Each structure stands twice: as C-alpha cells, then as structure tokens.
PDB file of C-alpha atoms and ligand atoms in Angstrom:
ATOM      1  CA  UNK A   1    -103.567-160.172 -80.120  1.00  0.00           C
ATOM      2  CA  UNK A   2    -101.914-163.229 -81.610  1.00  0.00           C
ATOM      3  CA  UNK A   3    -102.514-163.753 -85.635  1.00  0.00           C
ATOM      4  CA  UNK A   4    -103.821-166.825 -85.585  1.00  0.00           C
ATOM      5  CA  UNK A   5    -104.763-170.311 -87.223  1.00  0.00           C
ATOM      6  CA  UNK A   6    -108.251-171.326 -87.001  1.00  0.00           C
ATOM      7  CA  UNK A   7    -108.851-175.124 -87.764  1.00  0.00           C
ATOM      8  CA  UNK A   8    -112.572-176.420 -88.476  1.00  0.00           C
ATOM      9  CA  UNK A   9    -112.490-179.829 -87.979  1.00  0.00           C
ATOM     10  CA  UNK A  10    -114.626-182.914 -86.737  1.00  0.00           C
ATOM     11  CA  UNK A  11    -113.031-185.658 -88.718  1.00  0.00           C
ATOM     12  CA  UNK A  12    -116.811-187.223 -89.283  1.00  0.00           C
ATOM     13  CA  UNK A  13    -117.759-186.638 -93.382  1.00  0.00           C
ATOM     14  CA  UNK A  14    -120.934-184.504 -93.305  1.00  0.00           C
ATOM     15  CA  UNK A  15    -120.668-182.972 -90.056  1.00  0.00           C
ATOM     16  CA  UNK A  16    -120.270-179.253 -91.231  1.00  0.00           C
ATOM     17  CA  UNK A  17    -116.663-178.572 -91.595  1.00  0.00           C
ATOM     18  CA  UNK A  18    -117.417-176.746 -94.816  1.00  0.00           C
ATOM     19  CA  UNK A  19    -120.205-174.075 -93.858  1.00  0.00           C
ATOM     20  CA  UNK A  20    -117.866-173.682 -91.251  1.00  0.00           C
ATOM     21  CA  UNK A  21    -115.056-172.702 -92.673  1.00  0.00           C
ATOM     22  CA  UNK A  22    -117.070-170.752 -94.615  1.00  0.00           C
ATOM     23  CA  UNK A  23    -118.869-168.524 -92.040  1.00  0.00           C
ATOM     24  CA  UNK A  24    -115.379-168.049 -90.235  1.00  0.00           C
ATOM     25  CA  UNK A  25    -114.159-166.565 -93.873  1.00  0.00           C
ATOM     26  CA  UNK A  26    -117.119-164.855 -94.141  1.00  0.00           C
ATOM     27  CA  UNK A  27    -116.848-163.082 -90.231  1.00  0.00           C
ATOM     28  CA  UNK A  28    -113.053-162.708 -90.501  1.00  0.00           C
ATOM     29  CA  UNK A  29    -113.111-161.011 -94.272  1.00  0.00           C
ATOM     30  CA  UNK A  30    -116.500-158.523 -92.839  1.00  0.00           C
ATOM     31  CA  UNK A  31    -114.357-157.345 -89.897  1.00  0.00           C
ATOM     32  CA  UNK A  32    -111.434-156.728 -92.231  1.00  0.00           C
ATOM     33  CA  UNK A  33    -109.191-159.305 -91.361  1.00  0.00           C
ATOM     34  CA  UNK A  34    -106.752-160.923 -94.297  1.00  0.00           C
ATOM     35  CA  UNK A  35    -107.483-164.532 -94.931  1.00  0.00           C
ATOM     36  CA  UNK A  36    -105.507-167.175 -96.379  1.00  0.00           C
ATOM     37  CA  UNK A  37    -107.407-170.590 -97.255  1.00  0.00           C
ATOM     38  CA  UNK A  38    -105.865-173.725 -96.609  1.00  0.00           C
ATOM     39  CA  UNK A  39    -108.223-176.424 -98.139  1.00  0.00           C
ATOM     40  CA  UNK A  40    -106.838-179.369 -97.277  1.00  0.00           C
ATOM     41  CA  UNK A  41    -109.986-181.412 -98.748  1.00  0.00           C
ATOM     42  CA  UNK A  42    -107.648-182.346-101.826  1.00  0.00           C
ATOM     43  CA  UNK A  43    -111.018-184.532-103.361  1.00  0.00           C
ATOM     44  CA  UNK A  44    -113.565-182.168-102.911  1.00  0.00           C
ATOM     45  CA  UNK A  45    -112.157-179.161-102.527  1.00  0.00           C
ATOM     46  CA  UNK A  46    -115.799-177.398-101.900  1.00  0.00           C
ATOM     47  CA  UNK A  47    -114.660-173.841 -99.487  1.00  0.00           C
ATOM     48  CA  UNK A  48    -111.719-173.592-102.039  1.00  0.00           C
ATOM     49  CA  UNK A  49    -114.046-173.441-105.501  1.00  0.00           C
ATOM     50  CA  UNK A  50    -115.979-170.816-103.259  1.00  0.00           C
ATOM     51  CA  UNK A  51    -113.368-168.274-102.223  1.00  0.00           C
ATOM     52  CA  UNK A  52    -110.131-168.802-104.252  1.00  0.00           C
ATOM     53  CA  UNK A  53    -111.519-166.035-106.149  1.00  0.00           C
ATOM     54  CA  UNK A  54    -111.850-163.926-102.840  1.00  0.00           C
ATOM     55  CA  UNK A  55    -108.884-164.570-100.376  1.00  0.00           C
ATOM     56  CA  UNK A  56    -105.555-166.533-101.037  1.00  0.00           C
ATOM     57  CA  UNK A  57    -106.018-169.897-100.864  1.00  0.00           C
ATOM     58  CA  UNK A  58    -103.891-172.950-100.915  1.00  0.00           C
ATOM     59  CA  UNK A  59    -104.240-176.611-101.497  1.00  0.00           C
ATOM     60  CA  UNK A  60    -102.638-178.429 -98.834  1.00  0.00           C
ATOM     61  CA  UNK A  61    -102.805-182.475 -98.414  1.00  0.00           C
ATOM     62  CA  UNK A  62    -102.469-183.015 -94.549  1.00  0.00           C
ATOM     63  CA  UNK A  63    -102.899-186.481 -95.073  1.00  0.00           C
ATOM     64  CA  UNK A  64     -98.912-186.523 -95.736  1.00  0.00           C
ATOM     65  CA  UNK A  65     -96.474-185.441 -93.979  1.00  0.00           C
ATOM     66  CA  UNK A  66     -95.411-182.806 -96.747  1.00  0.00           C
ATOM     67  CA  UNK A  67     -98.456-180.773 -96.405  1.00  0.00           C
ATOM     68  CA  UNK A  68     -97.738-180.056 -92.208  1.00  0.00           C
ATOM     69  CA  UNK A  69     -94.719-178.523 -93.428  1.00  0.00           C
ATOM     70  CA  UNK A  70     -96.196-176.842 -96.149  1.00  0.00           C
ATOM     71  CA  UNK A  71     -98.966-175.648 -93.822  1.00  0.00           C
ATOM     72  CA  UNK A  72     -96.370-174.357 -91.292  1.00  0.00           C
ATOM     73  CA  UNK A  73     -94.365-172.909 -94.375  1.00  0.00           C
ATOM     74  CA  UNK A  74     -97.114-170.904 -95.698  1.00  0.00           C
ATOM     75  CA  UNK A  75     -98.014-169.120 -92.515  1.00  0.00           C
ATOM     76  CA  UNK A  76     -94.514-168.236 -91.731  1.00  0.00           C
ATOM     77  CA  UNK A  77     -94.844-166.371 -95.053  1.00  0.00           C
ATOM     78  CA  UNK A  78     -98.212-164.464 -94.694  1.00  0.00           C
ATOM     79  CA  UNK A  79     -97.702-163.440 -90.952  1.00  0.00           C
ATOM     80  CA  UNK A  80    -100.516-160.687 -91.504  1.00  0.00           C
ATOM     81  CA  UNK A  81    -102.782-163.445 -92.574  1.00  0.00           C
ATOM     82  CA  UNK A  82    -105.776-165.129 -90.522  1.00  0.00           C
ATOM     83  CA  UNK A  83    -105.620-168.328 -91.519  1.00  0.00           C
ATOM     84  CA  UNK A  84    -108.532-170.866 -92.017  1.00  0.00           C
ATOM     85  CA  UNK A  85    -107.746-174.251 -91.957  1.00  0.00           C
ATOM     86  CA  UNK A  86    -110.980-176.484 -94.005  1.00  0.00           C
ATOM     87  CA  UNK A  87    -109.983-179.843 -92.668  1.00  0.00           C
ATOM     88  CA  UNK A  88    -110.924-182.937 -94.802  1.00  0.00           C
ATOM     89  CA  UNK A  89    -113.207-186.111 -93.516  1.00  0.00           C
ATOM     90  CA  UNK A  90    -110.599-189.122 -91.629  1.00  0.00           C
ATOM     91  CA  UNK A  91    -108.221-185.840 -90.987  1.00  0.00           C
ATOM     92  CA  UNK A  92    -107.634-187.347 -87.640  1.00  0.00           C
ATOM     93  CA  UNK A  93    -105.110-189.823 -88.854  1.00  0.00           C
ATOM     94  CA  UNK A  94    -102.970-186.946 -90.074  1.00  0.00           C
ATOM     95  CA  UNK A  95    -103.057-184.792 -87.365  1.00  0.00           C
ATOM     96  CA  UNK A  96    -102.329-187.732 -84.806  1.00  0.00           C
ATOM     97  CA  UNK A  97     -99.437-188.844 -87.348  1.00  0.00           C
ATOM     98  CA  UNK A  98     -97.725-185.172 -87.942  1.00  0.00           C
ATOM     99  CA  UNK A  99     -99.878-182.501 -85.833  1.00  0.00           C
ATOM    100  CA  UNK A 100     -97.137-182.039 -83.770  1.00  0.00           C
ATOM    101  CA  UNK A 101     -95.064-180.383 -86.782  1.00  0.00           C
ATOM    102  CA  UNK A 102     -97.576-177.637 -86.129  1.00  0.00           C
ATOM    103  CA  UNK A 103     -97.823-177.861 -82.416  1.00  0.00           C
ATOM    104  CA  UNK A 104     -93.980-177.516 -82.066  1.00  0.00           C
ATOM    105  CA  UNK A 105     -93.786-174.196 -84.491  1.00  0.00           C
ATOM    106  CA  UNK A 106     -96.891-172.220 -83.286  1.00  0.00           C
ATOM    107  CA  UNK A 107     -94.195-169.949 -80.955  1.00  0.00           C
ATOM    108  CA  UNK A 108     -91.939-169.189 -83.362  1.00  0.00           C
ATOM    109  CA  UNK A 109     -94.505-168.452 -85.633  1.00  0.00           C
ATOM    110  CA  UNK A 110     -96.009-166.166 -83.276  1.00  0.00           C
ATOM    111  CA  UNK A 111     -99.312-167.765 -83.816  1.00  0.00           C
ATOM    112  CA  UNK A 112    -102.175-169.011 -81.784  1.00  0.00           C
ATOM    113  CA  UNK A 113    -104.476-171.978 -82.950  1.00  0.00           C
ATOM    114  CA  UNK A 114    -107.861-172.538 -82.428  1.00  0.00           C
ATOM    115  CA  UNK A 115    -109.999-175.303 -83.434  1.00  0.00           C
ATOM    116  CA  UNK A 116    -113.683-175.384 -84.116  1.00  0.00           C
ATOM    117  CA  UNK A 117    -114.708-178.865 -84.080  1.00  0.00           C
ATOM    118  CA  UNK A 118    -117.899-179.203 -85.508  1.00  0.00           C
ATOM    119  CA  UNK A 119    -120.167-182.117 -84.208  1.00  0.00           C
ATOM    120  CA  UNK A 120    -123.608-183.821 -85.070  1.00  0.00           C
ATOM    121  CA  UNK A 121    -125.143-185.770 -82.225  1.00  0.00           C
ATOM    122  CA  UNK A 122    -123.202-188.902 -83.011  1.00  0.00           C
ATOM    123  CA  UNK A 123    -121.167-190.399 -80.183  1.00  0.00           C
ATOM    124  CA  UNK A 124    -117.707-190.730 -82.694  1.00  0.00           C
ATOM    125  CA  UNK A 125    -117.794-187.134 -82.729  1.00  0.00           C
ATOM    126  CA  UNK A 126    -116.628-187.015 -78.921  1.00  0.00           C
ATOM    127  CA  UNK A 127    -114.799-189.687 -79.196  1.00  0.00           C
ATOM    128  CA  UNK A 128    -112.919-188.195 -81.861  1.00  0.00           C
ATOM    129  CA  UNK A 129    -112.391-184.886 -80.368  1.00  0.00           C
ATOM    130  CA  UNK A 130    -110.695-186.478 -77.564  1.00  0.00           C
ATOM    131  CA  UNK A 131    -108.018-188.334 -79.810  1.00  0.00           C
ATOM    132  CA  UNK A 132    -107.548-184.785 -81.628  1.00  0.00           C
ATOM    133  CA  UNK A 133    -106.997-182.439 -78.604  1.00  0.00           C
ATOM    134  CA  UNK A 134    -104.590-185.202 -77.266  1.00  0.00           C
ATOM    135  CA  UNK A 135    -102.828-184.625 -80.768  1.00  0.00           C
ATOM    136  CA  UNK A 136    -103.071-180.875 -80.634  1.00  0.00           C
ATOM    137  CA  UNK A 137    -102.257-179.811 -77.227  1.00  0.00           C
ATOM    138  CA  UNK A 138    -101.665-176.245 -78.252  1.00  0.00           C
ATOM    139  CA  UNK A 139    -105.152-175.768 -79.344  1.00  0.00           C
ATOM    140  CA  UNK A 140    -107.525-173.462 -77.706  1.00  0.00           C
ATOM    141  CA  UNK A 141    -110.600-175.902 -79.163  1.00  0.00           C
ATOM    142  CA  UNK A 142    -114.129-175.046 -79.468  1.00  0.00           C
ATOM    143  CA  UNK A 143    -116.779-177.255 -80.045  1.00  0.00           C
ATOM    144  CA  UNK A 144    -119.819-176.432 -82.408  1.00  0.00           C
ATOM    145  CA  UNK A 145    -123.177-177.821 -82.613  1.00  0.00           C
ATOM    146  CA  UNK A 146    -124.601-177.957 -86.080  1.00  0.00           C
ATOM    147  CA  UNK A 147    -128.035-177.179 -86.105  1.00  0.00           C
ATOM    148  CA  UNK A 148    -128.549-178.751 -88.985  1.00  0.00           C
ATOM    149  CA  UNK A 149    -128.890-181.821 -87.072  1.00  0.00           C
ATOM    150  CA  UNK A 150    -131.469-180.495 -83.786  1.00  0.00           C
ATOM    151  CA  UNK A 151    -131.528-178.119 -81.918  1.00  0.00           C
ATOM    152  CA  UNK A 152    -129.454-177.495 -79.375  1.00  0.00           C
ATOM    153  CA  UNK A 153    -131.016-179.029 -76.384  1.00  0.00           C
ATOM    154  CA  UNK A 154    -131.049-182.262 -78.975  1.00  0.00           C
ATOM    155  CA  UNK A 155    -127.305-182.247 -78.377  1.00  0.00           C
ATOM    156  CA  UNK A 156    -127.709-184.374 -75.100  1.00  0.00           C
ATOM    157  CA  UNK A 157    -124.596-186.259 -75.604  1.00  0.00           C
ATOM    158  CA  UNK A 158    -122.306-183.450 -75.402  1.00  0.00           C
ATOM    159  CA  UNK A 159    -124.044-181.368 -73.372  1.00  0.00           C
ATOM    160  CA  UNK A 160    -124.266-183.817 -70.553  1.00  0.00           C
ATOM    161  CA  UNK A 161    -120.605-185.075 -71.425  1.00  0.00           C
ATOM    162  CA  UNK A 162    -117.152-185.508 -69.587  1.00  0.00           C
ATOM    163  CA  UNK A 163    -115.535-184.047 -72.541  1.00  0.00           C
ATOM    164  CA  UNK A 164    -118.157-181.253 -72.414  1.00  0.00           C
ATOM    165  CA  UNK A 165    -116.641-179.992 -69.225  1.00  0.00           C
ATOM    166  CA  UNK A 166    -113.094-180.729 -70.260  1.00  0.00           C
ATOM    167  CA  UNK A 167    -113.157-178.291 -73.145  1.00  0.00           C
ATOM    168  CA  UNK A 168    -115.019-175.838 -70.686  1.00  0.00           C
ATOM    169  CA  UNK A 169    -112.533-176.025 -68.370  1.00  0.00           C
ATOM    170  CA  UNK A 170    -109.954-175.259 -70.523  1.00  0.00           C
ATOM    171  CA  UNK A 171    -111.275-172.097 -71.753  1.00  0.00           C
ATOM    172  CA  UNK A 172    -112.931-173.583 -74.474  1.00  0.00           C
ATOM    173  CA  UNK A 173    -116.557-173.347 -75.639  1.00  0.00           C
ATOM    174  CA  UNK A 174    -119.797-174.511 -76.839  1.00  0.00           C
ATOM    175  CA  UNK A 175    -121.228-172.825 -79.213  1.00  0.00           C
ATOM    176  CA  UNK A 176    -124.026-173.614 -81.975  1.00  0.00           C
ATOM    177  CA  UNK A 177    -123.750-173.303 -85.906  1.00  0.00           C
ATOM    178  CA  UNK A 178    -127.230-171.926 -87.227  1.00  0.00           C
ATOM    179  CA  UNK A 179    -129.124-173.522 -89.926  1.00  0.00           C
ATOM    180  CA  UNK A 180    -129.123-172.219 -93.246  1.00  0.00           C
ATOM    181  CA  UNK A 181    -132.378-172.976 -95.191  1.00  0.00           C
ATOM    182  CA  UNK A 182    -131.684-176.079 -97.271  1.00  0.00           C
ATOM    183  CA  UNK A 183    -132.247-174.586-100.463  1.00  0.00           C
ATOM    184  CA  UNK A 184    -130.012-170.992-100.435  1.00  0.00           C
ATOM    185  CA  UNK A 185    -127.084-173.776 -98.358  1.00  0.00           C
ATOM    186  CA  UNK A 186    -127.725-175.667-102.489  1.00  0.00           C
ATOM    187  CA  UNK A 187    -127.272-172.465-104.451  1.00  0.00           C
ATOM    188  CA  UNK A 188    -123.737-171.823-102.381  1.00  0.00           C
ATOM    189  CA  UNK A 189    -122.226-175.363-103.140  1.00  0.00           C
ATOM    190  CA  UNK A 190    -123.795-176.069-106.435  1.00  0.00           C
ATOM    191  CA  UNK A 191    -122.970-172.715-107.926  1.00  0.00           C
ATOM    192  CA  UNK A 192    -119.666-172.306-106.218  1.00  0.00           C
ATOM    193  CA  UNK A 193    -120.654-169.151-104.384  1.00  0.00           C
ATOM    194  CA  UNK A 194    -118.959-167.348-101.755  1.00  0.00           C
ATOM    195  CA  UNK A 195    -121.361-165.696 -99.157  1.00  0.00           C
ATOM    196  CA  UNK A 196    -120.878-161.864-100.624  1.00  0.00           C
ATOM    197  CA  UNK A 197    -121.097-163.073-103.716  1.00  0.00           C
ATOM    198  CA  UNK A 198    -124.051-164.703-103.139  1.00  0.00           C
ATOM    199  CA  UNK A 199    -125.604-161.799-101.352  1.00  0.00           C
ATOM    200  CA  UNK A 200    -125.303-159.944-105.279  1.00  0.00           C
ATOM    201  CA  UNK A 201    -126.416-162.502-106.989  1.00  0.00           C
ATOM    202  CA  UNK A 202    -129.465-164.579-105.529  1.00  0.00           C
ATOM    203  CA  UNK A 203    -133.535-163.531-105.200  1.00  0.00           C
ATOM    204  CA  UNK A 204    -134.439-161.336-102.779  1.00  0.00           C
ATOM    205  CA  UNK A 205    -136.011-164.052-100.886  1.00  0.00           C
ATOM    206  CA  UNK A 206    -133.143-166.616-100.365  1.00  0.00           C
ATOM    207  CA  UNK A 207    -130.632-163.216-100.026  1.00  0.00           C
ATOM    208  CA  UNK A 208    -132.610-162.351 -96.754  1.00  0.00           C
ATOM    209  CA  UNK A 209    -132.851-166.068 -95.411  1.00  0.00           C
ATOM    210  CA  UNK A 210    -128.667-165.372 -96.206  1.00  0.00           C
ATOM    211  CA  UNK A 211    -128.841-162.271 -94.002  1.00  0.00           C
ATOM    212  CA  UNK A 212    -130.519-163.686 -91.140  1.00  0.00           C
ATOM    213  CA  UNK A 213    -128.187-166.680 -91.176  1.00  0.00           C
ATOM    214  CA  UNK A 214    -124.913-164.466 -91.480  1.00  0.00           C
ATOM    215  CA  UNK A 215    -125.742-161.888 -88.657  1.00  0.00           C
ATOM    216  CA  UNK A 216    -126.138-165.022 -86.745  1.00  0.00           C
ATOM    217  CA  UNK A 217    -123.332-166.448 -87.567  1.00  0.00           C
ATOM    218  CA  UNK A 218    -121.400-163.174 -87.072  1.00  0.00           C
ATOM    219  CA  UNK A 219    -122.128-162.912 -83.448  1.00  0.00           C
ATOM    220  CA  UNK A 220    -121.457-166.938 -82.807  1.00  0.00           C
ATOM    221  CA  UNK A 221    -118.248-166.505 -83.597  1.00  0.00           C
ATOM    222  CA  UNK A 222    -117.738-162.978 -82.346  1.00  0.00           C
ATOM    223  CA  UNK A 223    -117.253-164.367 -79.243  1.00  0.00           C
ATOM    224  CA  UNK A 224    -114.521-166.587 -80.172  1.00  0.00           C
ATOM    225  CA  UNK A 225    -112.294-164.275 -82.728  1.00  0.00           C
ATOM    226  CA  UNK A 226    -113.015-161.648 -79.625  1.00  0.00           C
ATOM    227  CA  UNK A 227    -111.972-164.212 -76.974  1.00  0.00           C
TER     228      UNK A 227
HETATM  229  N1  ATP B   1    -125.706-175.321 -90.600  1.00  0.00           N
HETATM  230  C1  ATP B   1    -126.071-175.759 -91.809  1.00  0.00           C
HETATM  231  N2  ATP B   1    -127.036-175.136 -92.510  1.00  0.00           N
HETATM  232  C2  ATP B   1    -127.414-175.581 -93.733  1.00  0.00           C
HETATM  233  N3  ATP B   1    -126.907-176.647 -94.337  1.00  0.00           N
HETATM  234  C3  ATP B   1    -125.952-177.330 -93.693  1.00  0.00           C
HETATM  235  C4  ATP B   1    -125.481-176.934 -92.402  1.00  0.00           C
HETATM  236  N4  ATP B   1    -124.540-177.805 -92.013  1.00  0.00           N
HETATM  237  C5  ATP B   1    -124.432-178.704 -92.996  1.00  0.00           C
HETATM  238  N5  ATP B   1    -125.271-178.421 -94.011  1.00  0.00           N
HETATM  239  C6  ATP B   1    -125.446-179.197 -95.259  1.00  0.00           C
HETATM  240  O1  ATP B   1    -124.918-180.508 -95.053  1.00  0.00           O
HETATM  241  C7  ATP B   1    -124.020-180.852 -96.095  1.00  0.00           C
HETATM  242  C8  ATP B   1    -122.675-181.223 -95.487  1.00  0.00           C
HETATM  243  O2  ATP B   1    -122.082-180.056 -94.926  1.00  0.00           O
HETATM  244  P1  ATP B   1    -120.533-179.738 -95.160  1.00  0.00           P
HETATM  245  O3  ATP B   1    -120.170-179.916 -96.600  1.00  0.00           O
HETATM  246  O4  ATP B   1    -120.252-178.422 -94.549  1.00  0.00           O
HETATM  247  O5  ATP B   1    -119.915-180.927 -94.291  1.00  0.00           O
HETATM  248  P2  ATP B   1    -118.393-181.414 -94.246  1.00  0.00           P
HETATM  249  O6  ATP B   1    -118.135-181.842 -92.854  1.00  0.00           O
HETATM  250  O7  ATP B   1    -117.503-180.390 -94.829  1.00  0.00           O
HETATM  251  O8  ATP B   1    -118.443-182.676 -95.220  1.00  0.00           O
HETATM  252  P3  ATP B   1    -117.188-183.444 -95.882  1.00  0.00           P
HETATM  253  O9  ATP B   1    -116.672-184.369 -94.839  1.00  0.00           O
HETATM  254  O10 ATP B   1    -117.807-184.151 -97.053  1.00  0.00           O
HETATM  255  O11 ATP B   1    -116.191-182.408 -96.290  1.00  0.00           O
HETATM  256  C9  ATP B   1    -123.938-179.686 -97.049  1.00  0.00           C
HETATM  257  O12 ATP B   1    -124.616-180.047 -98.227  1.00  0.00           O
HETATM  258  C10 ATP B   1    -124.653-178.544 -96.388  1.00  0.00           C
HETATM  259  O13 ATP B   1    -125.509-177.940 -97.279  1.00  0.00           O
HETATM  260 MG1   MG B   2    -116.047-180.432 -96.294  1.00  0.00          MG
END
C-alpha cells in the first residue's frame, strides 16, 4: 500500500478536528507506523503541544500559499512517514485557493490522501464538504460524526443527505468519532498530553474511561487505514 497523507478537516471551529488528529496519531503510532505532524493551526497549535515530543512534527501555515509547498516539500522528504495533516478552522479558503499544489504532486510523491472530515449536525458542515472535495479531487474523503454532539442516529442531516451518498459512492465512508468523557478530553488539552502519555500519568479511573475510548477509536479507524 500507498504511504499516505491523512487530512482531518471540517473547516467549522469546534467540530473535532483536534481529537481527531489525535486518535489517527494515536492508531497509526500503536500499529507501528512513522508519523510526521503537520499542524497547520499556526494560533492554537493544540495536537502539536501534544505530540511534538512524540513524532516529528511541523508547523505549516496553509493559509498561504508557502505552506502547500512546504507541505508537499516535507513529504517528499520523509517518504516512510504517515503523515497527519491537523487542519485549522476557515482552512477551506486555503485549500480552494492552493489545494491543487497538493492534488497535482500526490503521483509523484507516490502518495495517497485521505480526508477525514469531521462534522457536527450543522448544515455548513455539508455544505462545506462539498466546496472541499470539489477542491481536492484526489481525496479518498471520509466523513466522521462526532459524538460529542448526539448520537449517531441524531446525525439526520447527513445521514439522509445527497452528499451522504456521494461520498458513499465514491468509496468513501461514514464513520462515528466516540465520545471521550468531558473531563479526561480536559486533562489532554489543558496539560498538553499525548494519549500514551496520558495513559502513565492520569488516575486509574479517567486512564480506563481513556482505554475504552482508544480501543474504540482503534477499530473506527481500522477500517479506514485497512481500506
Ligand atoms: N469526541 C469527543 N470527545 C470528547 N471531547 C470532544 C470530542 N470532540 C470534541 N471534543 C471537545 O470539544 C472541544 C473542541 O474539539 P477540538 O479542539 O478537537 O475541535 P477543533 O475542530 O480542532 O477546534 P478548532 O477549530 O478550534 O481547532 C475540545 O475541547 C474537546 O475536548
Ligand atoms: Mg483544532
């Protein structure tokens, strides 16, 4: 199989683009897989503070035209490297402005790209997908449910949606981000933790609410890094 580029995106602030990006690192580094970080959330660069310690990481502004070619630079030079893409809120505008610097290199960089876009049960979500897999045609894209928001019959938008069946039909597909309990999702962001770490250092309790939530997570996206 193809190294590849994963992107977790939704464009929407608060929808989850973090935690995912951070359960792909988590599922990618467990089955042995190199990672490099590209944390393109130059503000609040959240996935970064947790695993620059861990992986290689990168800040990369894909707001500009600069960072596409740095992006596409920096996986031509770690071609052993999965690489994780934590996409920044309003990243639409840059991929619709310079996506295609990407689009146009995957061959020669011998890579295949794959998007999880990560919605809540907003309409913009969809709406927004659409714009970004016109943008990003050489994306196998996935779309993700955060539980955080419902479960996932509360998802009627998308699951009853045209853009439902178009990401179906083009071998993408719907999967659903479980919910980590509020207060062990705190201790990762507000002390910076990466998932291992945090299965060392936090009480027993919230390390087994972790478990459950990362076994979970493991076999959600099994099926995609298997696929
Ligand atoms: N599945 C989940 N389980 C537990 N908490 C979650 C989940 N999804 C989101 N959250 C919580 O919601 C908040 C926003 O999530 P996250 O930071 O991943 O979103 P984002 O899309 O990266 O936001 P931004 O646009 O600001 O970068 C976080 O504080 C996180 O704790
Ligand atoms: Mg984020």
């Amino acid at each position: 199989m193809k190294r590849r580029i994963y992107i977790a995106g939704g464009s929407k602030g608060g929808v989850g683009k973090s935690i995912q990006s951070v359960a792909l690192i988590d599922t990618l580094t467990s089955r042995g897989e190199k990672v490099l970080l590209i944390e393109s959330d130059t503000s609040n660069p959240d996935v970064w503070k947790m695993y620059s310690g861990e992986v290689q990481a990168e800040l990369v502004d894909l707001d500009d035209a600069n960072g596409w070619i740095d992006l596409v630079n920096v996986c031509d030079q770690n071609p052993d490297h999965a690489v994780v893409v934590n996409t920044a809120a309003r990243n639409n505008r840059g991929v619709t402005a310079y996506g295609q610097t990407l689009n146009s290199t995957l061959s020669e960089l011998q890579r295949d790209l794959v998007t999880l876009w990560v919605i809540n049960r907003q309409r913009d979500s969809l709406e927004l997908l659409r714009d970004y897999m016109e943008a990003l045609p050489g994306s196998r894209t996935h779309v993700v449910r955060n539980s955080y928001f419902g479960e996932e019959r509360k998802f009627e938008l998308y699951n009853g949606s045209q853009i439902r069946k178009t990401v179906e039909d083009a071998g993408g597909r719907s999967l659903t981000l479980p919910d980590l309990a509020d207060r062990v999702s705190d201790d990762l962001y507000s002390r910076r933790l990466s998932i291992s770490a945090a299965m060392k250092e936090l009480p027993l309790g919230n390390r087994a609410e972790l478990a459950r939530w990362r076994a979970d997570v493991h076999s959600m996206l099994g099926t995609v890094l298997d696929g």
